[in-house]
């Protein structure tokens, strides 16, 4: 049976909603501040599973402020709705929706014409008589000049045109970073750019089959949804950053991780797989100190749970590997090392706790209401049902008892894709939200144990809103140059999808040991990245480490130190991303979208507002042509001035890193040091003069761990002119004593030193260049 709403014959306005009644159902349009519109199709003969409706609520746990000042008029066969600067038109006959901004069609319209055999209706639902196998398919007109971005953790370059993407979170060991699909995370949000107008679309359904951006037809793009409900948010913005900021209004702002998590951390599956796991971890940190490498701690893989029979039993430490694991965790914590512990949602059927957990109903159930069992990491297992409040509460208590009460700094939610393929399992309908619920449990556990501190929480999988609870990374990538290249595009795509903080396993997780060149180039790429982690699994049991190659050690140590020297800038970029929604990694194509010379496949990108990072991602690549966008002027790493709109040849020897800085910037650095707080004794501000006009900015510093709501931070505002900088303390929530701000010119020459106490009164200080 096919269903589509048509022949609209009535409409009602209810506060911020307009309901259009037609044959087969109602289209409910809700209006919210910040130019957010929700379109909801309600069919009279179709009953949506309550579980799917409950799942949809997870997309919008925030309160979105309604907008009431609407103007509706009826003009012949079309309803017109005036909403701020937007005009929404609803055709009576076909119920098709069109959205205009400044007289430009930015969404919808009629599909095809009399000569094209394509659907007339923007949404059609198909179901059997008893509503089984129900699905709906949105089809929207595809303009030749429209470009699509987003969807989270997807391979290839950042533009999604002419491709189809599946929405099934998958454990993707050894994936091809250019072509593999699906991967670990599927975010049902994308940004459409057309005629320099940016529009976001969030499909708030838990069971999306696929999104097709012109692969099936050059006339339309489509979204297939299983089971319903059938709705989406449209988000209008002035540019893509504005759209992202408003997206967070719906799904929630990003978690702000603790400062230390932006430093260098070690990791390898190989450390804890063997019987001498404790000794290998201790030996790693001994080598860190021996080679004088700053390091904040380690991501501890699941081998600490691996028993003599080779199986991993959740929460049950191997006491032969770790005789007193509580003392071990605390001893490393007391030395200043932070450990984040890997935990997985699968409980093996041979687990000593299995029968008790099954009797309590904590597992995902099959159609017979029995625990659903599948093969999972070396044996049959059942998955914790995090939609069950009692199961979730039990999980939280175990996280506290096993980790958070005695020295563990964070929780690493891993292998949490919940790859349930049996559609007869009830909870499979909302499986895409289970990673979020698992991460939420870890986040809440941390908050309950450390109520004033910011959580260090990671999740490999997730859906829209995962950023509220956890950081993420690109999963089990390959040790090859292709992965190095396309992982950089994944960074930008995750940035464009609300996944604020991410990174990659440097040198690659899977495959043969990386070459010396690949390992060094990977570390170069992480100088400007919010995650600097060398992580691997090697079949020969020899992990990838900074000292893997004797001749590479100095280069990798220098790159780690360079990352630490830029921590003030990196940390400020993170703060800005949290409070304003601005992405960390930014495509040059979108950041400078009026510059036609910026290409969508340029691997170079902006890191924050000011730094253009230059990446060398191809084997034996030492010289490359770099295009500098034309809307501003630039300074090279050595302080040389370049006009925008020019291309230059840039040489980068192995172990170096290159970048350019936008004019009018104030770049904060410090001496490389282990991260205790960002209240550094000395901060170096390099001033990059601007030829015309001015640029404003701010500098943030705090203790590195306290939640922002307590305002235990200092915030400084500045303005850069052609020949001076105005600098002022605007919020004072922490110590100012015995510290210096040192201002330098682009060549590194001293301009002026300021004792921070001089700023205590809140008066502006002017620094002449």
XYZ file of C-alpha atoms in Angstrom:
769
model
C 0.000 0.000 0.000
C 1.342 3.413 -0.996
C 0.537 6.500 1.012
C 1.195 10.150 0.311
C -0.429 13.277 1.664
C -2.090 15.438 -0.989
C -5.054 17.692 -1.751
C -4.683 19.933 1.287
C -8.075 21.406 2.153
C -7.611 22.982 5.585
C -5.003 24.484 7.871
C -4.838 25.514 11.534
C -2.347 27.664 13.423
C -1.559 26.460 16.954
C 1.001 28.708 18.652
C 4.248 28.064 16.773
C 2.808 25.239 14.657
C 0.784 25.148 11.470
C -1.134 21.980 10.628
C -2.071 21.285 7.012
C -4.817 18.692 6.575
C -5.074 16.687 3.369
C -6.019 13.307 2.057
C -4.200 10.552 3.987
C -2.879 12.760 6.757
C -1.437 15.943 8.202
C 1.773 17.890 7.652
C 2.733 19.601 10.895
C 5.241 22.420 10.578
C 6.818 23.772 13.788
C 8.855 26.962 13.943
C 11.673 27.729 16.350
C 14.031 30.589 17.012
C 17.269 30.749 15.040
C 15.454 29.871 11.810
C 14.835 26.218 12.648
C 11.804 24.487 11.123
C 10.513 20.982 11.835
C 8.469 19.221 9.151
C 6.477 16.237 10.425
C 4.302 14.004 8.191
C 1.552 12.188 10.102
C -0.373 9.551 8.140
C -3.879 8.679 9.269
C -3.666 4.990 8.339
C -0.146 4.378 9.642
C 0.650 3.729 13.283
C 4.268 4.405 14.252
C 5.920 2.046 16.729
C 6.077 3.845 20.128
C 9.714 2.752 20.479
C 10.601 4.711 17.327
C 8.785 7.755 18.643
C 10.694 7.437 21.910
C 13.924 7.100 19.981
C 13.230 10.313 18.081
C 13.125 12.203 21.373
C 16.809 11.395 21.892
C 17.679 13.725 19.031
C 16.136 16.709 20.765
C 16.554 16.525 24.522
C 17.274 20.252 24.606
C 14.484 22.761 24.865
C 14.258 24.675 21.597
C 12.583 28.048 21.946
C 9.452 28.306 19.813
C 8.830 31.143 17.390
C 5.326 32.581 17.309
C 5.393 35.587 14.953
C 4.194 33.836 11.791
C 2.268 35.189 8.855
C 0.181 32.762 6.793
C -1.590 33.625 3.577
C -3.403 31.625 0.914
C -2.638 32.558 -2.685
C -4.658 30.495 -5.155
C -3.395 26.893 -4.910
C -0.485 27.602 -2.585
C -0.140 28.474 1.089
C 2.579 31.007 1.934
C 4.230 31.168 5.368
C 6.461 34.115 6.214
C 9.038 33.176 8.858
C 11.730 35.794 9.434
C 13.476 36.161 6.042
C 12.255 32.761 4.873
C 9.216 32.071 2.719
C 7.734 28.567 2.879
C 5.290 27.536 0.185
C 2.971 24.498 0.420
C 1.236 23.302 -2.741
C -2.333 22.218 -2.092
C -2.511 19.470 -4.723
C 0.764 17.597 -4.142
C 1.595 18.990 -0.680
C 5.127 19.645 -1.870
C 7.150 22.128 0.163
C 9.425 24.886 -1.130
C 11.604 27.126 1.029
C 12.951 30.432 -0.262
C 15.502 32.814 1.180
C 15.826 36.228 -0.415
C 13.832 34.924 -3.381
C 16.255 32.029 -3.917
C 14.928 28.468 -3.637
C 17.041 26.773 -0.974
C 14.973 23.614 -0.457
C 12.248 21.578 -2.084
C 10.078 22.500 -5.016
C 8.522 20.344 -7.697
C 10.217 17.168 -8.823
C 10.933 16.809 -12.524
C 8.560 17.888 -15.242
C 6.073 16.354 -17.711
C 8.922 14.611 -19.560
C 10.542 12.919 -16.548
C 9.244 9.711 -15.015
C 10.051 10.394 -11.377
C 7.908 10.661 -8.229
C 5.582 13.659 -7.978
C 5.478 13.634 -4.170
C 8.297 14.612 -1.833
C 7.345 11.811 0.568
C 5.797 8.428 -0.161
C 5.203 5.702 2.424
C 4.926 2.044 1.513
C 3.645 -0.638 3.849
C 1.730 -3.885 3.973
C -1.830 -3.923 5.277
C -0.723 -4.455 8.881
C 2.019 -1.820 8.688
C 4.847 -4.362 8.595
C 7.837 -3.587 6.387
C 6.842 0.067 6.570
C 9.222 2.538 5.016
C 9.084 6.048 3.664
C 11.200 7.742 1.076
C 11.791 11.479 0.858
C 12.679 12.731 -2.616
C 13.805 16.335 -3.002
C 14.726 18.124 -6.243
C 18.443 18.057 -6.969
C 19.830 21.229 -8.498
C 23.014 20.983 -10.550
C 24.695 23.696 -8.452
C 23.869 22.156 -5.053
C 26.637 20.666 -2.920
C 26.249 18.415 0.136
C 28.510 17.907 3.156
C 28.383 16.096 6.480
C 27.009 12.688 7.588
C 29.796 12.236 10.125
C 32.204 9.341 9.837
C 32.190 8.775 6.071
C 35.029 8.066 3.658
C 36.245 9.951 0.608
C 36.459 13.692 0.109
C 34.024 15.867 2.019
C 31.509 16.498 -0.783
C 28.729 13.871 -0.834
C 27.356 14.468 -4.327
C 26.721 11.479 -6.608
C 27.098 8.987 -3.759
C 24.825 6.825 -1.635
C 25.515 6.226 2.057
C 24.185 3.482 4.317
C 23.196 4.178 7.922
C 24.377 1.129 9.825
C 27.108 1.609 12.421
C 29.720 -1.038 11.718
C 32.922 -2.381 13.234
C 35.150 -1.506 10.272
C 38.597 -2.940 11.052
C 41.001 -2.129 8.225
C 38.504 -0.008 6.290
C 39.346 1.823 3.073
C 39.225 5.482 4.111
C 38.263 6.519 0.583
C 35.539 4.031 -0.341
C 34.334 1.942 2.622
C 30.752 2.466 3.758
C 29.297 2.222 6.325
C 31.799 3.029 9.066
C 31.480 3.441 12.833
C 29.256 6.490 13.052
C 26.313 7.554 10.902
C 25.140 11.076 11.606
C 21.808 11.864 9.842
C 22.729 15.509 9.398
C 24.047 17.228 6.300
C 24.624 20.746 5.028
C 23.503 21.842 1.587
C 25.192 24.775 -0.144
C 23.514 26.388 -3.132
C 24.136 29.869 -4.522
C 26.183 30.666 -1.378
C 23.202 29.793 0.836
C 23.779 27.214 3.553
C 20.976 25.000 4.845
C 21.219 22.152 7.346
C 19.005 19.054 7.462
C 18.666 16.757 10.462
C 16.529 13.635 10.016
C 15.415 12.761 13.529
C 14.719 9.076 12.916
C 16.551 6.133 14.469
C 16.235 3.696 11.588
C 17.435 5.363 8.406
C 18.288 2.973 5.589
C 20.298 5.256 3.311
C 20.796 8.740 1.952
C 21.334 9.162 -1.782
C 22.754 12.403 -3.182
C 22.146 11.859 -6.881
C 23.426 8.313 -7.339
C 19.994 6.952 -8.266
C 18.887 9.924 -10.317
C 20.284 13.285 -11.420
C 16.870 14.824 -10.713
C 16.507 14.208 -6.968
C 18.263 13.253 -3.759
C 16.545 10.965 -1.307
C 16.361 9.648 2.237
C 14.878 6.224 2.989
C 13.473 5.717 6.487
C 12.350 2.389 7.945
C 9.284 2.389 10.184
C 9.010 6.138 10.722
C 8.349 8.652 12.061
C 8.725 10.749 8.924
C 10.128 14.151 9.706
C 13.171 16.386 9.496
C 14.582 19.681 10.726
C 15.566 22.426 8.311
C 18.195 24.800 9.714
C 18.877 28.072 7.927
C 22.128 29.954 8.513
C 24.249 32.768 7.167
C 27.127 30.364 6.563
C 27.995 26.780 7.398
C 29.286 27.709 10.869
C 26.006 29.428 11.621
C 24.136 26.281 10.549
C 26.328 24.154 12.836
C 25.759 26.455 15.781
C 21.993 26.109 15.308
C 22.313 22.334 14.893
C 23.743 22.241 18.431
C 20.603 24.066 19.561
C 18.721 20.870 18.664
C 21.175 18.131 19.608
C 23.163 19.797 22.400
C 26.557 21.449 22.644
C 29.769 19.481 22.702
C 31.430 18.120 25.796
C 34.502 20.169 26.810
C 37.197 17.589 27.603
C 39.887 18.163 30.243
C 43.073 19.880 29.137
C 45.345 16.840 29.480
C 43.339 14.940 26.861
C 44.684 17.333 24.213
C 48.260 16.270 24.958
C 50.187 13.211 23.799
C 48.990 9.792 24.989
C 50.246 6.296 24.340
C 48.241 3.272 23.270
C 48.513 -0.150 21.726
C 46.386 -3.246 21.925
C 49.612 -5.212 22.246
C 50.525 -3.779 25.665
C 47.774 -5.602 27.556
C 47.242 -8.745 25.489
C 50.228 -10.584 26.924
C 50.748 -12.081 30.379
C 53.277 -9.373 31.285
C 50.781 -6.568 30.606
C 51.507 -4.635 33.795
C 55.233 -4.699 33.144
C 54.736 -3.566 29.540
C 52.690 -0.545 30.618
C 55.278 0.385 33.244
C 58.046 -0.108 30.693
C 56.244 2.202 28.264
C 56.190 5.037 30.779
C 59.816 4.323 31.737
C 60.763 4.780 28.092
C 58.686 7.957 27.885
C 60.741 9.377 30.742
C 63.990 7.960 29.394
C 63.475 9.632 26.013
C 62.186 12.856 27.608
C 58.824 12.843 25.804
C 55.916 14.711 27.388
C 53.012 12.303 27.864
C 49.682 12.554 29.655
C 48.887 8.855 29.977
C 47.525 5.895 28.044
C 44.463 4.461 26.355
C 44.322 0.983 27.939
C 42.869 -1.586 25.531
C 40.658 -4.496 26.580
C 43.413 -7.038 27.180
C 43.304 -6.295 30.902
C 39.974 -8.189 30.846
C 41.328 -11.142 28.833
C 41.230 -14.339 30.897
C 43.307 -17.521 30.580
C 40.762 -18.985 28.156
C 41.387 -16.067 25.768
C 37.975 -14.498 26.356
C 37.278 -10.950 27.526
C 34.989 -10.735 30.531
C 33.627 -7.229 31.020
C 34.612 -5.621 34.344
C 36.589 -8.692 35.477
C 40.252 -7.729 35.646
C 42.757 -10.492 34.991
C 44.286 -10.757 38.468
C 47.313 -12.683 37.194
C 48.217 -9.809 34.882
C 47.225 -7.168 37.451
C 47.442 -8.688 40.990
C 46.332 -5.409 42.622
C 44.847 -3.373 39.831
C 43.465 -0.701 42.161
C 46.931 -0.006 43.531
C 48.348 -0.111 39.992
C 45.856 2.475 38.680
C 46.381 4.733 41.671
C 50.171 4.499 41.464
C 50.195 5.695 37.843
C 47.624 8.385 38.643
C 49.847 9.616 41.480
C 52.727 9.903 38.997
C 50.583 12.200 36.843
C 49.520 9.673 34.225
C 45.907 9.446 33.141
C 44.484 6.066 32.122
C 41.293 5.688 30.119
C 39.909 2.159 30.304
C 38.430 0.262 27.363
C 35.030 -1.316 28.008
C 32.636 -3.073 25.613
C 28.857 -3.633 25.862
C 28.966 -7.374 25.115
C 28.725 -9.878 27.998
C 29.893 -13.368 27.033
C 27.528 -16.245 27.799
C 30.402 -17.832 29.785
C 30.759 -14.703 31.948
C 30.235 -15.504 35.656
C 27.628 -12.767 35.855
C 25.728 -13.725 32.695
C 22.840 -15.693 34.243
C 22.213 -13.079 36.906
C 22.146 -10.246 34.362
C 19.864 -12.285 32.093
C 17.453 -12.929 34.939
C 17.272 -9.196 35.626
C 16.422 -8.464 31.986
C 19.477 -6.307 31.316
C 20.228 -7.753 27.870
C 18.769 -6.881 24.501
C 15.968 -9.383 23.896
C 14.981 -11.372 20.836
C 11.413 -11.704 19.511
C 10.716 -14.435 22.090
C 11.716 -12.101 24.950
C 14.895 -14.100 25.567
C 18.418 -12.595 25.673
C 19.590 -12.010 22.120
C 22.851 -13.901 21.562
C 25.395 -13.322 18.807
C 29.092 -13.931 18.190
C 31.105 -11.158 19.806
C 34.862 -10.956 20.418
C 35.785 -14.609 20.736
C 32.498 -16.132 21.802
C 28.739 -15.876 22.024
C 27.535 -12.850 23.950
C 24.543 -10.710 24.750
C 24.553 -6.922 24.558
C 23.521 -4.660 27.417
C 20.277 -2.853 26.598
C 21.059 0.754 27.477
C 17.470 1.778 26.745
C 16.591 -0.194 29.916
C 16.943 2.231 32.849
C 17.780 -0.525 35.338
C 20.472 -1.980 33.066
C 21.934 1.448 32.488
C 21.986 2.185 36.238
C 23.766 -1.124 36.930
C 26.371 -0.333 34.250
C 27.031 3.085 35.766
C 27.721 1.597 39.177
C 30.178 -0.911 37.724
C 32.058 1.877 35.934
C 32.439 3.634 39.250
C 33.483 0.532 41.215
C 35.935 -0.830 38.668
C 37.511 2.402 37.410
C 36.493 5.828 38.641
C 36.828 5.207 42.395
C 40.497 4.287 42.221
C 42.601 6.177 39.745
C 41.115 5.735 36.288
C 40.691 9.098 34.570
C 38.215 8.167 31.866
C 36.023 5.648 30.054
C 36.665 4.377 26.526
C 33.386 3.036 25.099
C 34.552 0.650 22.381
C 33.031 -1.924 19.993
C 29.696 -0.258 20.675
C 28.233 -0.199 17.163
C 25.398 -2.559 18.191
C 25.384 -4.307 14.806
C 21.972 -5.925 15.172
C 20.846 -7.157 11.764
C 17.792 -9.155 12.830
C 14.891 -6.740 12.283
C 12.610 -8.902 14.444
C 14.534 -7.853 17.548
C 12.435 -4.999 18.980
C 15.284 -2.736 20.115
C 16.954 -3.042 16.691
C 14.695 -0.178 15.621
C 16.635 2.216 17.816
C 20.028 0.501 17.679
C 21.636 3.614 16.188
C 20.981 5.459 19.469
C 22.381 2.774 21.785
C 25.992 4.043 21.467
C 24.742 7.435 22.646
C 22.989 5.870 25.633
C 26.082 3.846 26.529
C 28.225 6.996 26.351
C 25.631 8.890 28.347
C 25.920 6.270 31.089
C 29.699 6.760 31.271
C 29.330 10.545 31.230
C 26.775 10.479 34.047
C 28.960 8.116 36.088
C 31.839 10.564 35.872
C 29.574 13.477 36.821
C 28.298 11.622 39.870
C 31.808 10.802 41.093
C 33.436 14.112 40.113
C 30.581 16.642 39.950
C 32.739 19.731 39.327
C 35.149 18.169 36.836
C 34.878 17.718 33.077
C 34.585 14.137 31.878
C 37.147 12.303 29.769
C 34.858 10.038 27.787
C 35.377 8.383 24.399
C 33.033 6.533 22.067
C 33.881 4.761 18.831
C 30.285 4.838 17.613
C 27.401 7.250 17.871
C 24.571 9.212 16.341
C 23.588 12.881 16.398
C 24.084 14.214 19.900
C 26.999 11.939 20.795
C 29.097 15.109 21.152
C 27.222 15.889 24.395
C 28.813 12.887 26.083
C 32.006 11.829 24.370
C 34.932 12.508 22.081
C 35.584 10.138 19.198
C 38.167 9.041 16.637
C 38.230 7.458 13.192
C 38.556 3.879 14.423
C 40.760 1.054 13.218
C 42.457 2.709 10.261
C 45.125 1.136 8.083
C 48.848 1.769 8.161
C 49.140 3.267 4.695
C 49.386 6.661 3.032
C 45.896 6.394 1.593
C 44.423 6.263 5.097
C 46.623 9.149 6.197
C 45.248 11.256 3.344
C 41.574 10.422 3.611
C 41.564 10.502 7.416
C 42.177 14.252 7.036
C 38.937 14.577 5.066
C 37.201 12.534 7.780
C 38.357 15.168 10.277
C 36.580 17.873 8.314
C 33.451 15.764 7.772
C 33.203 15.014 11.476
C 33.653 18.729 12.174
C 30.766 19.414 9.790
C 28.551 16.914 11.621
C 28.735 18.051 15.225
C 31.557 15.651 16.177
C 33.712 18.351 17.698
C 36.764 16.499 19.022
C 38.277 13.589 17.119
C 41.550 12.250 15.848
C 43.226 9.296 14.175
C 45.472 6.428 15.201
C 48.804 7.867 14.076
C 50.815 5.486 11.942
C 47.690 3.383 11.481
C 46.095 0.774 13.731
C 45.866 -2.199 11.367
C 48.190 -3.873 8.901
C 51.931 -3.962 8.530
C 54.171 -1.758 10.609
C 54.146 1.761 9.145
C 57.223 2.862 7.276
C 59.435 5.410 8.966
C 58.201 8.040 6.535
C 54.521 7.218 7.134
C 54.913 7.315 10.922
C 56.653 10.689 10.837
C 54.180 12.209 8.358
C 51.312 10.959 10.548
C 52.819 12.721 13.551
C 53.271 15.880 11.479
C 49.534 15.827 10.771
C 48.808 15.752 14.522
C 50.720 18.889 15.491
C 47.453 20.695 14.784
C 44.935 18.119 15.915
C 42.910 17.753 19.096
C 44.124 14.152 19.599
C 47.783 13.088 19.413
C 47.798 9.310 19.919
C 49.991 6.615 18.369
C 47.783 3.516 18.577
C 48.241 0.137 16.905
C 47.638 -3.569 16.860
C 50.454 -5.623 15.331
C 50.288 -9.362 14.684
C 54.003 -9.629 15.518
C 53.195 -8.170 18.984
C 55.530 -5.196 18.434
C 53.536 -1.962 18.868
C 54.160 1.252 17.000
C 55.902 3.719 19.320
C 57.773 7.033 19.060
C 61.036 5.078 19.265
C 60.045 2.364 16.746
C 62.656 3.766 14.365
C 65.903 4.958 15.933
C 66.425 7.680 13.342
C 62.841 8.901 13.692
C 62.837 9.379 17.467
C 64.220 12.927 17.459
C 61.811 13.980 14.720
C 58.758 12.500 16.470
C 59.773 13.947 19.834
C 60.167 17.364 18.193
C 56.686 17.051 16.658
C 55.180 16.086 20.012
C 56.924 19.070 21.593
C 55.640 21.309 18.797
C 52.110 20.098 19.538
C 52.640 20.963 23.203
C 53.983 24.397 22.362
C 50.732 25.130 20.492
C 48.498 23.771 23.292
C 47.342 27.311 24.251
C 46.083 27.852 20.698
C 44.666 24.303 20.413
C 42.912 24.605 23.779
C 41.456 27.991 22.847
C 40.190 26.540 19.577
C 38.517 23.795 21.616
C 36.941 26.327 23.976
C 35.648 28.321 21.011
C 34.168 25.166 19.474
C 32.290 24.406 22.700
C 30.850 27.861 23.343
C 30.193 29.001 19.762
C 29.839 25.779 17.772
C 32.622 26.736 15.355
C 34.339 23.622 14.018
C 37.963 22.821 14.771
C 39.065 21.531 11.348
C 37.634 23.565 8.485
C 37.556 22.986 4.767
C 39.109 25.810 2.750
C 36.290 25.332 0.238
C 33.663 26.167 2.868
C 35.660 28.610 4.968
C 36.367 30.721 1.856
C 33.402 29.682 -0.281
C 33.497 32.843 -2.403
C 37.030 31.992 -3.532
C 36.572 29.766 -6.572
C 40.215 28.667 -6.413
C 39.618 26.801 -3.150
C 38.949 23.175 -4.021
C 36.843 20.627 -2.211
C 39.604 17.997 -2.495
C 42.350 20.172 -0.990
C 43.770 18.199 1.931
C 45.108 21.371 3.550
C 42.659 22.918 5.988
C 42.138 25.622 8.569
C 42.670 24.641 12.185
C 40.547 27.105 14.111
C 40.184 30.692 12.993
C 43.785 31.482 12.243
C 46.076 28.606 11.201
C 46.184 27.063 7.740
C 47.875 23.694 8.205
C 49.812 22.211 5.292
C 49.739 18.414 5.133
C 52.072 16.040 3.301
C 50.089 12.828 2.915
C 51.585 11.151 -0.147
C 54.642 8.918 -0.149
C 57.863 10.677 -1.190
C 56.094 14.046 -1.214
C 58.411 16.852 -0.155
C 57.293 19.812 -2.282
C 53.729 20.859 -2.977
C 51.918 23.847 -4.406
C 49.920 25.636 -1.719
C 47.103 28.027 -2.547
C 46.494 30.858 -0.081
C 42.829 31.985 -0.086
C 42.254 35.475 -1.431
C 40.039 37.089 1.204
C 42.963 37.769 3.532
C 46.755 37.937 3.603
C 49.018 35.356 5.178
C 52.282 34.843 7.048
C 54.426 31.719 6.739
C 55.911 29.809 9.641
C 59.073 31.924 9.452
C 57.093 35.187 9.409
C 57.286 35.944 5.683
C 54.309 37.942 4.413
C 52.264 36.655 1.434
C 49.306 38.221 -0.296
C 46.162 36.111 -0.493
C 45.105 34.612 -3.809
C 48.589 33.357 -4.644
C 50.048 29.872 -5.004
C 53.525 29.071 -3.743
C 55.776 26.030 -3.700
C 56.361 24.824 -0.143
C 59.114 22.371 0.761
C 58.778 20.244 3.882
C 61.537 17.916 4.927
C 60.610 14.798 6.849
C 59.913 15.681 10.472
C 59.122 19.349 9.910
C 55.635 20.842 9.765
C 54.408 23.826 7.777
C 51.576 26.250 8.313
C 50.420 29.761 7.444
C 48.725 32.292 9.709
C 45.939 34.643 8.732
C 46.756 38.350 9.116
C 45.300 40.000 12.201
C 45.859 36.867 14.282
C 47.271 36.549 17.776
C 48.702 33.030 18.120
C 49.322 31.806 21.678
C 52.100 29.299 22.422
C 54.109 28.209 25.455
C 57.151 26.146 26.310
C 56.453 22.389 25.917
C 55.447 20.942 29.272
C 53.272 18.295 30.855
C 49.739 19.617 31.180
C 48.633 20.467 34.710
C 46.603 23.570 33.861
C 46.539 26.146 31.094
C 47.596 28.876 33.542
C 51.074 28.749 32.046
C 53.844 30.786 33.660
C 54.721 32.186 30.258
C 52.492 32.583 27.225
C 53.968 33.847 23.960
C 51.585 35.822 21.749
C 52.850 36.180 18.193
C 51.149 39.163 16.558
C 50.479 39.034 12.818
C 49.706 42.600 11.653
C 46.735 43.288 9.414
C 46.964 45.675 6.451
C 43.425 47.015 6.592
C 40.764 47.054 9.289
C 41.048 44.944 12.418
C 40.330 41.508 13.857
C 38.916 40.714 17.274
C 39.550 37.629 19.329
C 39.805 36.207 22.826
C 42.177 34.124 24.914
C 40.921 31.575 27.455
C 42.786 29.921 30.340
C 41.745 27.795 33.313
C 42.817 24.944 35.578
C 42.126 22.449 32.798
C 39.428 20.453 34.520
C 36.666 22.541 36.155
C 33.327 22.822 34.365
C 32.757 26.122 32.609
C 29.557 26.841 34.531
C 31.623 27.567 37.657
C 33.491 30.370 35.792
C 36.855 29.425 37.266
C 38.594 30.743 34.201
C 40.141 33.911 32.831
C 39.043 35.368 29.517
C 40.924 38.119 27.708
C 39.641 40.087 24.735
C 41.915 41.599 22.124
C 41.815 43.580 18.898
C 44.630 43.572 16.336
C 45.101 46.711 14.228
C 47.719 47.427 11.614
C 50.299 48.621 14.137
C 48.952 47.814 17.588
C 47.143 45.331 19.791
C 44.595 46.210 22.454
C 44.482 43.562 25.203
C 42.060 43.410 28.136
C 40.995 41.017 30.905
C 37.215 40.596 30.710
C 36.544 37.653 33.088
C 38.775 36.925 36.084
C 37.998 33.610 37.757
C 41.496 32.329 38.521
C 44.957 33.381 39.612
C 46.896 36.087 37.789
C 50.059 36.039 39.911
C 53.668 35.403 38.858
C 53.005 34.920 35.201
C 53.958 36.698 31.988
C 52.418 37.396 28.613
C 55.160 37.955 26.044
C 54.316 39.579 22.713
C 56.400 38.764 19.630
C 56.389 39.877 16.002
C 56.016 37.311 13.151
C 59.811 36.866 13.036
C 59.928 36.004 16.754
C 61.360 39.325 17.909
C 60.279 40.647 21.308
C 57.726 43.473 21.266
C 56.754 43.686 24.936
C 56.399 41.688 28.148
C 53.431 42.094 30.469
C 53.165 40.897 34.028
C 49.641 39.534 34.147
C 49.016 41.486 37.345
C 48.980 44.585 35.132
C 45.691 43.361 33.681
C 44.019 42.825 37.037
C 42.060 46.098 37.016
C 40.435 45.262 33.694
C 41.937 48.225 31.877
C 42.953 47.802 28.251
C 46.672 47.633 27.526
C 47.916 48.790 24.133
C 50.940 47.074 22.588
C 52.597 48.952 19.733
C 54.056 46.780 16.980
